Short mmCIF file of C-alpha atoms in Angstrom, two decimals:
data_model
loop_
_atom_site.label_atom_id
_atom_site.label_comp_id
_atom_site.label_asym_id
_atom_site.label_seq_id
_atom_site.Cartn_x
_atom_site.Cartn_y
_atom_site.Cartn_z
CA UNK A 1 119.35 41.54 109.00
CA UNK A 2 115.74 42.41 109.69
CA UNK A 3 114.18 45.08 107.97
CA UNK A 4 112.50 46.08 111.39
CA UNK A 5 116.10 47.36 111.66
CA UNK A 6 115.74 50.36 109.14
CA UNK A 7 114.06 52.29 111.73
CA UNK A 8 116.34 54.83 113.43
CA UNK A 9 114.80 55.07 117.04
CA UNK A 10 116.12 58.39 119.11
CA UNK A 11 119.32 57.83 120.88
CA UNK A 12 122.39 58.83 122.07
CA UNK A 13 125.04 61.38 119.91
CA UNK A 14 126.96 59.76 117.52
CA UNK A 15 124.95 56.34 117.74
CA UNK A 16 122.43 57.16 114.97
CA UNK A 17 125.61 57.46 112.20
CA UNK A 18 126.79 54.22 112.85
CA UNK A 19 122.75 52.84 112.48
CA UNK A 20 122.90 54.54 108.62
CA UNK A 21 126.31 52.92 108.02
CA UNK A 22 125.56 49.64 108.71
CA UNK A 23 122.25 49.80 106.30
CA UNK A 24 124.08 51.10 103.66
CA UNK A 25 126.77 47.75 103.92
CA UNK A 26 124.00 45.61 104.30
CA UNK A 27 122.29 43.21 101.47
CA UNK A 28 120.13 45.78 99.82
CA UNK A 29 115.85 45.42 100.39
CA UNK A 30 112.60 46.99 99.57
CA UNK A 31 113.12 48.26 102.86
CA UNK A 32 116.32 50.00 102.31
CA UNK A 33 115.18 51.34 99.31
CA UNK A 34 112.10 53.05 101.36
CA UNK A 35 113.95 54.27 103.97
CA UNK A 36 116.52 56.20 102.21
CA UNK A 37 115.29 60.11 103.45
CA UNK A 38 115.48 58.54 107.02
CA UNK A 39 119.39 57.67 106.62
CA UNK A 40 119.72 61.08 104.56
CA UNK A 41 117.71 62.70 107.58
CA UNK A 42 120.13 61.06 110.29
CA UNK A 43 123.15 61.85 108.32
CA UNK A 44 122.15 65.76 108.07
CA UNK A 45 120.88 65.91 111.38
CA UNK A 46 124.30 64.89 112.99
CA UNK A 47 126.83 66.18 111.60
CA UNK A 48 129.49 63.46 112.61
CA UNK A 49 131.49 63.78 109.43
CA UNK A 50 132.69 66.53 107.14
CA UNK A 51 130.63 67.61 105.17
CA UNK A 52 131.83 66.04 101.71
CA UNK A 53 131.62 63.18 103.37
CA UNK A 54 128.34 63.42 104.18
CA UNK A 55 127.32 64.70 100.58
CA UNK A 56 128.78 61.53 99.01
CA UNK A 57 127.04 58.69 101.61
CA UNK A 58 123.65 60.93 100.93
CA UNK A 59 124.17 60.71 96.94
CA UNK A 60 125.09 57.15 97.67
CA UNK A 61 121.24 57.39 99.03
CA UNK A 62 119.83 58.80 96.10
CA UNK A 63 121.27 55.72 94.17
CA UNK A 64 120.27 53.65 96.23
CA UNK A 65 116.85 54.72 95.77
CA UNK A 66 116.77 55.73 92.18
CA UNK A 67 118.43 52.13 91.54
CA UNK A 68 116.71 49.09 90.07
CA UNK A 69 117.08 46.80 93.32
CA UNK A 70 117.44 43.32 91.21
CA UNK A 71 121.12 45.13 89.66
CA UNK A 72 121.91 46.47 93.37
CA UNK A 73 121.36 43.22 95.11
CA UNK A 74 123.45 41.22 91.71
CA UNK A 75 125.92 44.00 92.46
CA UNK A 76 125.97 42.65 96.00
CA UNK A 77 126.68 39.72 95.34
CA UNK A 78 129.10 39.92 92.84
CA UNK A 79 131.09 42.48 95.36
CA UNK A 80 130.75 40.86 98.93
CA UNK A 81 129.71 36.74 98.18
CA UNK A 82 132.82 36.03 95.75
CA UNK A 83 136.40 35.79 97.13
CA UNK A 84 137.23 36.88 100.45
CA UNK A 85 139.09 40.27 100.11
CA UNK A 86 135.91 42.30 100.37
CA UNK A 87 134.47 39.71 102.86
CA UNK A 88 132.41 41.92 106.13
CA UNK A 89 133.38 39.01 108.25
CA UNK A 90 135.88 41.32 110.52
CA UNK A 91 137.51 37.85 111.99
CA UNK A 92 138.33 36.35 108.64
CA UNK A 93 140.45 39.41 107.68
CA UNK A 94 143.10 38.80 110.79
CA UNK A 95 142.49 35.00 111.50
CA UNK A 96 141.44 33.14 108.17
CA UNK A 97 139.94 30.01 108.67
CA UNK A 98 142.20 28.85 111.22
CA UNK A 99 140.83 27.50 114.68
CA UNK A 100 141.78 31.09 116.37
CA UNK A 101 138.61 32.46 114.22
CA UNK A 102 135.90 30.23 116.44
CA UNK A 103 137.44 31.78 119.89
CA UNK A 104 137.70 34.88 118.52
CA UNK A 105 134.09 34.83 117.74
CA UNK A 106 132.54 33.09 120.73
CA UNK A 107 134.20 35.84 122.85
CA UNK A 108 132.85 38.60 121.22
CA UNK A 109 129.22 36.94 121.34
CA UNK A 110 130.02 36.44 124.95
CA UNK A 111 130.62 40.75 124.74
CA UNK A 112 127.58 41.21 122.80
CA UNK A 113 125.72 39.05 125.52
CA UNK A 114 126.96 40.54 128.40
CA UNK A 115 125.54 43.94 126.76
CA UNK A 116 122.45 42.88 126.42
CA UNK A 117 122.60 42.69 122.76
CA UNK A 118 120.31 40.13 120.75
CA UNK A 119 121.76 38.64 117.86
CA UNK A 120 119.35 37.33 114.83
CA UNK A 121 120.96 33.89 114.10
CA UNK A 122 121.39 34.47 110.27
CA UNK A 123 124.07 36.40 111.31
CA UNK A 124 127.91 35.47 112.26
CA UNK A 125 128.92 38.22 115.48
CA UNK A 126 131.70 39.47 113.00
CA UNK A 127 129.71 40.58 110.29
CA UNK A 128 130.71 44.10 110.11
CA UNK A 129 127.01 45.79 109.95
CA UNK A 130 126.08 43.82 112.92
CA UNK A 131 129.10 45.33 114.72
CA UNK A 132 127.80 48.33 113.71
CA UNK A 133 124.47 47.89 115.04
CA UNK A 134 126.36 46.57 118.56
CA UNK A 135 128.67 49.53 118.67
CA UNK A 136 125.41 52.16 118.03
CA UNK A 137 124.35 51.04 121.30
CA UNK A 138 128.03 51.91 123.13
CA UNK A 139 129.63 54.49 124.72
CA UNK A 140 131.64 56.96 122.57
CA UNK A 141 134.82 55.67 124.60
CA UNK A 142 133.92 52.42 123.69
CA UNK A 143 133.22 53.20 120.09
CA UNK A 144 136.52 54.72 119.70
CA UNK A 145 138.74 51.79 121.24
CA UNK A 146 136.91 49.24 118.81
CA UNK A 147 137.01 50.99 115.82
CA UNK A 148 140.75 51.62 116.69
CA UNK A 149 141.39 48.24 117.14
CA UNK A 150 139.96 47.52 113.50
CA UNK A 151 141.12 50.49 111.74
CA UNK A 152 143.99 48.49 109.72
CA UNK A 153 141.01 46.16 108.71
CA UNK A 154 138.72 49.57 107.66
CA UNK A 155 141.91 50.63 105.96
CA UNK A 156 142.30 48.01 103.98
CA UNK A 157 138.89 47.59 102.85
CA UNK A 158 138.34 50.79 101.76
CA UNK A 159 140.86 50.47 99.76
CA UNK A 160 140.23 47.80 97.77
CA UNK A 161 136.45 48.69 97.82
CA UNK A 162 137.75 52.15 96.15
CA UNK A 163 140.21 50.07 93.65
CA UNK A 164 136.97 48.43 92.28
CA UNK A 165 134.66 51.88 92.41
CA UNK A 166 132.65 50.66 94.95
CA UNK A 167 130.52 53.10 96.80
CA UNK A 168 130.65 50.50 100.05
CA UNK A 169 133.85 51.95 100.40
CA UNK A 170 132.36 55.59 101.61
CA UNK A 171 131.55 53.04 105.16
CA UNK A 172 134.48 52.30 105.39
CA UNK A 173 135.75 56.16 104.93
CA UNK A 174 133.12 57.57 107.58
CA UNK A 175 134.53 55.19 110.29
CA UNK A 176 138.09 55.54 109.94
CA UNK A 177 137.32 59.77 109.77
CA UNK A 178 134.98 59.09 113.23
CA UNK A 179 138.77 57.98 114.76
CA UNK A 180 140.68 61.08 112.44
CA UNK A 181 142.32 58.16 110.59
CA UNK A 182 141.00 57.94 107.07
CA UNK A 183 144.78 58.75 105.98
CA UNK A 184 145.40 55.44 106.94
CA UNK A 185 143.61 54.52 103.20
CA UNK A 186 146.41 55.80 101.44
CA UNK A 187 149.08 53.60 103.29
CA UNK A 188 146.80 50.36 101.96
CA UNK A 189 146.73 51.75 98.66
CA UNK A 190 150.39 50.10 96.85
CA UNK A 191 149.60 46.96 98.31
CA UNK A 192 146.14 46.59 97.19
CA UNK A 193 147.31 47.54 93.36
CA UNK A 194 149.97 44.68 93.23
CA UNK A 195 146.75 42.64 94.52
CA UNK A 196 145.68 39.83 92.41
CA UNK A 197 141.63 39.57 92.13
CA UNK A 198 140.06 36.45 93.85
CA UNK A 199 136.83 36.41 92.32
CA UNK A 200 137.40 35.08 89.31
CA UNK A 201 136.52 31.89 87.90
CA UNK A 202 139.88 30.66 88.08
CA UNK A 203 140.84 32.03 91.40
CA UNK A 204 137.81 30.37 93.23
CA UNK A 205 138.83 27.38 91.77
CA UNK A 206 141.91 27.44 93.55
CA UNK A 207 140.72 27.89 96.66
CA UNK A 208 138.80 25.03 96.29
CA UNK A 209 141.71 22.51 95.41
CA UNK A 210 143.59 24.17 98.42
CA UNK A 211 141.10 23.91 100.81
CA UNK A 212 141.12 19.81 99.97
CA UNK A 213 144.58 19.60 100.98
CA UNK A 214 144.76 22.30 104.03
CA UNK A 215 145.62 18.98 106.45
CA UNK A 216 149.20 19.57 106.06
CA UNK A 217 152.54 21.24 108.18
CA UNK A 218 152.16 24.49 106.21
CA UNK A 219 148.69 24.68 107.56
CA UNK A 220 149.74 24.39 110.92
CA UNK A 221 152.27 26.89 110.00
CA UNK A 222 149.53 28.96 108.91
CA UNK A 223 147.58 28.53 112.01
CA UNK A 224 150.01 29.77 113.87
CA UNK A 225 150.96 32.87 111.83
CA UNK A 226 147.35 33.71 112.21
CA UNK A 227 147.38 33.11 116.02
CA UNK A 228 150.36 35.67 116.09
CA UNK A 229 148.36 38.38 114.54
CA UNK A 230 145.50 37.77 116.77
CA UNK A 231 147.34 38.26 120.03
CA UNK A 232 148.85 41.28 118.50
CA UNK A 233 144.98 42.47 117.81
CA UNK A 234 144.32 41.61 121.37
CA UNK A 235 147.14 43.56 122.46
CA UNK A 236 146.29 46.48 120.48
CA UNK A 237 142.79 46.01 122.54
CA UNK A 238 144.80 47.03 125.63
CA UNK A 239 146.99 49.41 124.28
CA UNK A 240 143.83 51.42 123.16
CA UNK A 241 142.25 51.17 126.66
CA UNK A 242 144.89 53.64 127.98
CA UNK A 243 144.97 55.30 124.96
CA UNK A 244 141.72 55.97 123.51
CA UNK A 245 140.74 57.13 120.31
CA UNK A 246 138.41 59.70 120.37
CA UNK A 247 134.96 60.25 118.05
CA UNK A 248 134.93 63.05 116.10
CA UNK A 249 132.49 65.70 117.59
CA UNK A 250 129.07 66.87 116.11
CA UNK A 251 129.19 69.59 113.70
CA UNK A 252 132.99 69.03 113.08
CA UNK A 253 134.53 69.87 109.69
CA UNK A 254 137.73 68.21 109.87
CA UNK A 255 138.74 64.55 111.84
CA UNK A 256 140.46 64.79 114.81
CA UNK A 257 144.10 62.99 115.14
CA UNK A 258 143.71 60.12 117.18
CA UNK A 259 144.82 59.47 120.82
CA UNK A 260 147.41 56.99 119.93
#
């Protein structure tokens, strides 16, 4: 994403949060690096999440700027670029590379479009820091019903982001306490040790044969499955509507149970 991004113009409660949280999960710059006492600033300022919460993203900051950027960026890469459990690309976490995905994607651009919000092209509309960026400009209603709708997604990340001592998965933390649902972690947690790793040399491999002989019934099979779990998303888009999720309030020490 741009750096021209970095900046943290005035707006709206509870926007300004989501801003620093989608810096900190992006590719790491010069610019991040430089603009770390602005995030710790808008972080302080606040007061969205508890307050450990808020001392771990800020020493997350420190780290950030105290680190030698070539080893944050190769640490990057190494976390987000190899395998697809960590991926940021919201979409390939519930529909895979099936055909569902490219709907699923032109109808939220047609959302971010209808908001008035620009896109840079470099970007897919699911990756998860652009969301971000969309959702800062949002109503707190609105905030709420999409990060409820994503919240098994959040879950799940953080999870394996934490198996691997990530500090990405602090993100992932702050938005599911925004909703009161960062419990929701610990449900992901036996799955995600029974995991196998797919960023190795041999696992990437695989994926490579397989996706050379995808044109087959199972695939369809597959499709379908993944079609399934997108219609359930969508209906958990409506449910949410009439039952919204609410944001945690400024100055709060403690997330609020959810609406559903």
């Amino acid at each position: 994403m741009a750096d021209a991004a970095l900046q943290l113009p005035q707006s709206e409660p509870g926007m300004r949060s989501l801003r620093v949280l989608a810096r900190l999960l992006d590719y790491p710059t010069e610019a991040l690096q430089g603009a770390v006492d602005e995030l710790i600033e808008a972080l302080y300022v606040e007061r969205r999440l508890t307050s450990a919460l808020r001392g771990d993203l800020m020493s997350w900051c420190q780290r950030i700027s105290e680190g030698d950027l070539l080893e944050l960026q190769s640490e990057y890469v190494a976390l987000f670029d190899k395998g697809r459990a960590h991926s940021l690309l919201l979409f390939e976490h519930v529909h895979g590379e099936s055909r569902d995905r490219g709907q699923a994607m032109v109808d939220l651009m047609n959302e971010y479009q209808e908001a008035g919000f620009e896109l840079d092209a470099r970007e897919l509309p699911d990756y998860l820091p652009l969301f971000l960026e969309y959702l800062s400009t949002r109503s707190e209603a609105e905030i709420g019903r999409w990060l409820g709708e994503i919240r098994h997604i959040l879950a799940l990340l953080a999870a394996r982001l934490e198996e691997r001592g990530a500090d990405h998965a602090l993100v992932m933390r702050a938005l599911l306490a925004m909703i009161g649902a960062e419990a929701e972690v610990e449900a992901q947690r036996e799955t995600v040790v029974g995991e196998s790793r797919d960023d190795t040399p041999e696992a990437l491999d695989a994926v490579w044969e397989e996706e050379a002989v995808r044109f087959s019934a199972k695939s369809d099979e597959d499709c379908a499955l993944q079609s399934a779990e997108g219609r359930r998303l969508a209906e958990r888009k409506r449910e949410t509507q009439s039952q919204p999720v609410r944001i945690m309030s400024p100055g709060a020490d403690a997330p609020r149970v959810s609406g559903r």
